[in-house]
Short mmCIF file of C-alpha atoms and ligand atoms in Angstrom, two decimals:
data_model
loop_
_atom_site.label_atom_id
_atom_site.label_comp_id
_atom_site.label_asym_id
_atom_site.label_seq_id
_atom_site.Cartn_x
_atom_site.Cartn_y
_atom_site.Cartn_z
CA MET R 30 -2.71 -6.57 -17.51
CA PRO R 31 -1.76 -3.10 -17.78
CA LEU R 32 1.51 -1.40 -16.72
CA ILE R 33 1.21 -1.86 -12.83
CA ILE R 34 3.01 0.78 -10.64
CA GLY R 35 3.55 0.16 -7.01
CA LEU R 36 3.00 2.99 -4.81
CA THR R 37 4.77 2.72 -1.19
CA GLY R 38 6.54 4.86 1.67
CA GLY R 39 6.27 4.93 5.21
CA ILE R 40 3.36 6.32 7.34
CA GLY R 41 2.80 9.81 7.05
CA SER R 42 4.99 9.99 3.76
CA GLY R 43 2.17 11.08 1.53
CA LYS R 44 0.95 8.22 -0.05
CA SER R 45 -2.56 8.58 -0.15
CA GLU R 46 -1.94 12.25 -1.06
CA ALA R 47 -0.29 10.94 -4.18
CA SER R 48 -2.77 8.43 -4.87
CA ASN R 49 -5.31 10.83 -5.00
CA ARG R 50 -3.54 12.93 -7.60
CA PHE R 51 -3.34 9.69 -9.94
CA ILE R 52 -6.91 8.95 -9.37
CA ALA R 53 -7.79 12.54 -10.54
CA ARG R 54 -5.95 11.76 -13.75
CA GLY R 55 -8.16 8.96 -14.46
CA ILE R 56 -6.02 5.92 -13.16
CA GLN R 57 -7.19 3.25 -11.19
CA VAL R 58 -5.74 2.50 -7.93
CA VAL R 59 -5.66 -0.94 -6.07
CA ASP R 60 -5.42 -0.11 -2.52
CA ALA R 61 -3.87 -2.88 -0.40
CA ASP R 62 -5.55 -1.82 3.03
CA ILE R 63 -8.84 -1.83 1.44
CA VAL R 64 -8.34 -5.48 0.07
CA ALA R 65 -7.19 -6.54 3.48
CA ARG R 66 -10.46 -5.87 4.71
CA GLU R 67 -12.66 -6.86 2.09
CA VAL R 68 -11.06 -10.66 2.60
CA VAL R 69 -12.19 -10.83 6.09
CA ALA R 70 -15.61 -9.07 5.57
CA GLN R 71 -18.61 -11.31 6.78
CA GLY R 72 -19.22 -14.12 4.86
CA LYS R 73 -15.74 -14.39 3.43
CA PRO R 74 -14.13 -17.70 3.59
CA ALA R 75 -11.14 -16.19 5.32
CA LEU R 76 -13.17 -14.74 8.05
CA ALA R 77 -14.78 -18.34 8.86
CA GLU R 78 -11.22 -19.93 9.26
CA ILE R 79 -9.97 -17.19 11.30
CA ALA R 80 -13.12 -17.71 13.71
CA ALA R 81 -12.41 -21.63 13.62
CA HIS R 82 -8.80 -20.93 14.74
CA PHE R 83 -9.27 -18.04 17.14
CA GLY R 84 -12.52 -19.18 18.55
CA ALA R 85 -15.76 -16.94 18.04
CA ASP R 86 -14.84 -14.34 20.56
CA ILE R 87 -12.79 -12.88 17.89
CA LEU R 88 -15.68 -11.98 16.31
CA ASP R 89 -17.65 -8.67 17.73
CA ASP R 90 -21.52 -9.04 18.51
CA ALA R 91 -22.49 -7.94 15.08
CA GLY R 92 -20.38 -10.87 13.46
CA ASN R 93 -17.38 -8.83 12.40
CA LEU R 94 -13.97 -9.32 13.00
CA ASN R 95 -12.49 -7.96 16.12
CA ARG R 96 -9.38 -6.13 14.58
CA ALA R 97 -8.21 -4.86 17.73
CA LYS R 98 -8.54 -8.33 19.40
CA LEU R 99 -6.45 -10.04 16.65
CA ARG R 100 -3.98 -7.57 16.39
CA ALA R 101 -3.01 -7.83 20.27
CA ILE R 102 -2.75 -11.72 19.71
CA ILE R 103 -0.59 -11.49 16.71
CA PHE R 104 1.49 -9.17 18.64
CA ALA R 105 2.33 -10.74 21.27
CA ASP R 106 2.65 -14.30 19.66
CA PRO R 107 4.56 -14.57 16.56
CA ALA R 108 3.29 -18.13 15.59
CA GLU R 109 -0.03 -16.57 15.39
CA LYS R 110 1.04 -13.98 13.04
CA HIS R 111 2.58 -16.44 10.92
CA TRP R 112 -0.38 -18.49 10.72
CA LEU R 113 -2.57 -15.42 10.03
CA GLU R 114 -0.31 -14.11 7.57
CA ALA R 115 0.11 -17.76 5.73
CA LEU R 116 -3.67 -17.68 5.67
CA LEU R 117 -4.10 -14.17 4.30
CA HIS R 118 -1.22 -12.93 2.04
CA PRO R 119 -1.80 -15.61 -0.63
CA ILE R 120 -5.85 -14.43 -0.60
CA ILE R 121 -5.18 -10.44 -0.83
CA ASN R 122 -2.64 -11.04 -3.23
CA ALA R 123 -5.02 -12.98 -5.65
CA GLU R 124 -7.97 -10.74 -4.90
CA ILE R 125 -5.07 -7.71 -5.67
CA ARG R 126 -3.74 -9.45 -9.00
CA ARG R 127 -7.62 -9.87 -10.05
CA GLN R 128 -8.46 -6.47 -9.43
CA LEU R 129 -5.40 -5.10 -11.20
CA ALA R 130 -6.28 -7.15 -14.05
CA ASN R 131 -9.47 -5.55 -14.53
CA ALA R 132 -8.10 -2.21 -14.45
CA THR R 133 -9.03 -0.23 -17.92
CA SER R 134 -7.01 2.72 -17.11
CA PRO R 135 -3.51 2.94 -19.48
CA TYR R 136 -1.54 1.71 -16.52
CA ALA R 137 -2.76 1.07 -12.68
CA ILE R 138 -1.43 1.49 -9.25
CA LEU R 139 -0.93 -1.08 -6.39
CA ALA R 140 -0.83 1.08 -3.31
CA SER R 141 0.37 -0.41 -0.29
CA PRO R 142 2.47 0.55 2.82
CA LEU R 143 3.88 -3.21 2.86
CA LEU R 144 4.77 -3.62 -0.69
CA LEU R 145 8.16 -4.17 -0.33
CA GLU R 146 7.68 -5.85 3.46
CA THR R 147 5.67 -8.46 1.57
CA GLN R 148 5.65 -10.40 -1.83
CA GLN R 149 3.43 -7.48 -3.31
CA TYR R 150 6.09 -6.10 -5.20
CA GLN R 151 6.36 -9.35 -7.40
CA LEU R 152 3.09 -7.83 -8.75
CA VAL R 153 4.31 -4.60 -10.12
CA ASP R 154 6.35 -3.62 -12.99
CA ARG R 155 7.91 -0.34 -11.01
CA ILE R 156 8.20 0.44 -7.55
CA LEU R 157 7.20 4.51 -6.70
CA VAL R 158 8.51 5.42 -3.59
CA ILE R 159 6.88 8.59 -1.67
CA ASP R 160 9.81 10.13 0.64
CA THR R 161 10.24 12.37 3.18
CA SER R 162 12.38 12.88 6.26
CA GLU R 163 11.48 10.87 9.25
CA GLN R 164 10.73 14.29 11.16
CA LEU R 165 8.20 15.50 8.58
CA GLN R 166 6.63 11.63 8.59
CA LEU R 167 6.32 12.06 12.78
CA GLU R 168 4.75 15.86 12.13
CA ARG R 169 2.57 14.79 9.00
CA ALA R 170 1.44 11.73 10.81
CA THR R 171 0.74 13.13 14.30
CA GLN R 172 -1.57 15.62 12.89
CA ARG R 173 -3.36 13.54 10.88
CA ASP R 174 -4.31 10.80 13.10
CA LYS R 175 -3.99 12.65 16.45
CA ASN R 176 -1.84 10.08 17.51
CA ASN R 177 1.04 10.62 19.89
CA GLU R 178 4.74 10.67 18.49
CA ALA R 179 5.45 7.55 20.38
CA GLN R 180 2.53 5.50 18.49
CA ILE R 181 3.79 6.83 15.02
CA LYS R 182 7.67 6.04 16.04
CA ALA R 183 5.90 2.36 17.06
CA ILE R 184 4.50 1.87 13.74
CA MET R 185 7.67 3.45 12.17
CA GLN R 186 10.04 0.68 13.66
CA THR R 187 7.99 -1.95 12.04
CA GLN R 188 8.47 -0.40 8.73
CA LEU R 189 11.56 -0.40 6.25
CA THR R 190 13.86 2.85 6.79
CA ARG R 191 13.82 5.49 4.44
CA GLN R 192 17.33 4.16 3.10
CA GLU R 193 16.05 0.42 2.59
CA ARG R 194 13.02 1.59 0.68
CA CYS R 195 14.39 4.27 -1.69
CA ALA R 196 17.39 1.75 -2.62
CA ARG R 197 14.64 -0.62 -4.24
CA ALA R 198 12.62 2.38 -5.88
CA THR R 199 12.53 2.70 -9.53
CA ASP R 200 11.00 6.16 -9.28
CA ILE R 201 11.03 8.54 -6.32
CA ILE R 202 8.89 11.44 -5.13
CA GLU R 203 10.24 13.53 -2.65
CA ASN R 204 7.57 14.78 -0.74
CA HIS R 205 9.33 17.26 1.49
CA GLY R 206 7.86 20.56 0.10
CA SER R 207 4.30 21.78 -0.54
CA ILE R 208 1.56 20.10 -1.88
CA ASP R 209 2.06 22.30 -5.41
CA ALA R 210 5.49 20.55 -5.33
CA LEU R 211 4.00 16.86 -5.27
CA GLU R 212 1.72 17.82 -7.68
CA ILE R 213 4.09 18.82 -10.05
CA GLN R 214 6.24 15.47 -9.35
CA VAL R 215 2.87 13.69 -9.68
CA GLU R 216 2.11 14.95 -13.30
CA ARG R 217 5.50 14.31 -14.32
CA LEU R 218 5.77 10.76 -13.45
CA HIS R 219 2.13 10.33 -14.85
CA GLN R 220 3.36 11.47 -18.26
CA LEU R 221 6.34 8.81 -17.98
CA TYR R 222 4.23 6.07 -16.99
CA LEU R 223 1.48 6.88 -20.21
CA GLU R 224 4.62 6.82 -22.39
CA LEU R 225 5.63 3.58 -21.08
CA ALA R 226 2.32 1.99 -21.03
CA GLN R 227 1.70 3.05 -24.65
CA SER R 228 5.36 1.84 -25.58
CA SER R 229 4.59 -1.72 -24.13
CA ALA R 230 1.14 -1.61 -25.84
CA GLU R 231 2.94 -1.27 -29.27
CA SER R 232 5.68 -3.65 -28.56
CA HIS R 233 2.97 -6.25 -27.69
CA THR R 234 1.00 -5.56 -30.83
CA GLN R 235 3.81 -6.09 -32.91
CA THR R 236 4.91 -9.67 -31.25
CA ASN R 237 1.24 -10.58 -31.46
P1 ADP K 23 0.36 8.30 4.34
O1 ADP K 23 -0.50 7.94 3.30
O2 ADP K 23 1.67 8.00 3.35
O3 ADP K 23 0.12 7.56 5.56
P2 ADP K 23 -0.85 10.86 3.68
O4 ADP K 23 -0.72 11.21 2.16
O5 ADP K 23 -2.19 10.63 4.57
O6 ADP K 23 0.32 9.81 4.22
O7 ADP K 23 -0.12 12.03 4.25
C1 ADP K 23 0.04 12.17 5.84
C2 ADP K 23 -0.70 13.67 6.18
O8 ADP K 23 0.39 14.70 5.68
C3 ADP K 23 -2.03 14.10 5.91
O9 ADP K 23 -2.62 14.65 6.46
C4 ADP K 23 -1.31 14.78 4.22
O10 ADP K 23 -2.65 15.72 4.05
C5 ADP K 23 -0.46 15.79 4.74
N1 ADP K 23 0.91 15.79 3.77
C6 ADP K 23 1.08 14.97 2.90
N2 ADP K 23 1.90 15.82 1.82
C7 ADP K 23 2.14 16.87 2.25
C8 ADP K 23 2.56 17.90 1.64
N3 ADP K 23 3.43 18.03 0.60
N4 ADP K 23 2.77 19.31 2.56
C9 ADP K 23 1.59 19.22 3.48
N5 ADP K 23 1.17 18.36 3.74
C10 ADP K 23 1.16 17.15 3.35
#
């Protein structure tokens, strides 16, 4: 397993912008959102379990998961939300672990909006928080998603506060400024992670 960095932040904080800059440097990024979709794709065992539990109506005509319908059910019923999370979280975590273990870059990144809200933080060696003000989160996310502020605020309500998130960070990128300022911070951390990966690889060779 290479050195693993967990990258997280609130909606609109700049996680994708930061991830893309690590990818451009040849670093493999496992995206927890993508994994979460992959494990309920057609033909996957978890999808069959979901259909058995909620009924075939939870699938659309093509046999894909009707996400909007599932979201509505679990939003209205905490017990169903709990059932779904108990099914999916271990499957998602196993798949994340498998993908990270296969990474061949000097270090790898797990990018997840819910790194700290789930058990996923246990899969990483360091926690990198992308931080920005709530005002900028709102502005950038509304622009990007063409959503209204109320929808973005509702999502922010379900996430940790800035203070809670930053209190658990090993490293913080302050994304209050320009894209250039973000780029500089990514480069600085990239160099740090390369050094850390190098020294942990060396200590492994010494002990083995
Ligand atoms: P997240 O993945 O955390 O939800 P994104 O990386 O998608 O956030 O960023 C949200 C929006 O803000 C995107 O449209 C992105 O291009 C823009 N953005 C992010 N960082 C900056 C920045 N430093 N300056 C200007 N725009 C930014």
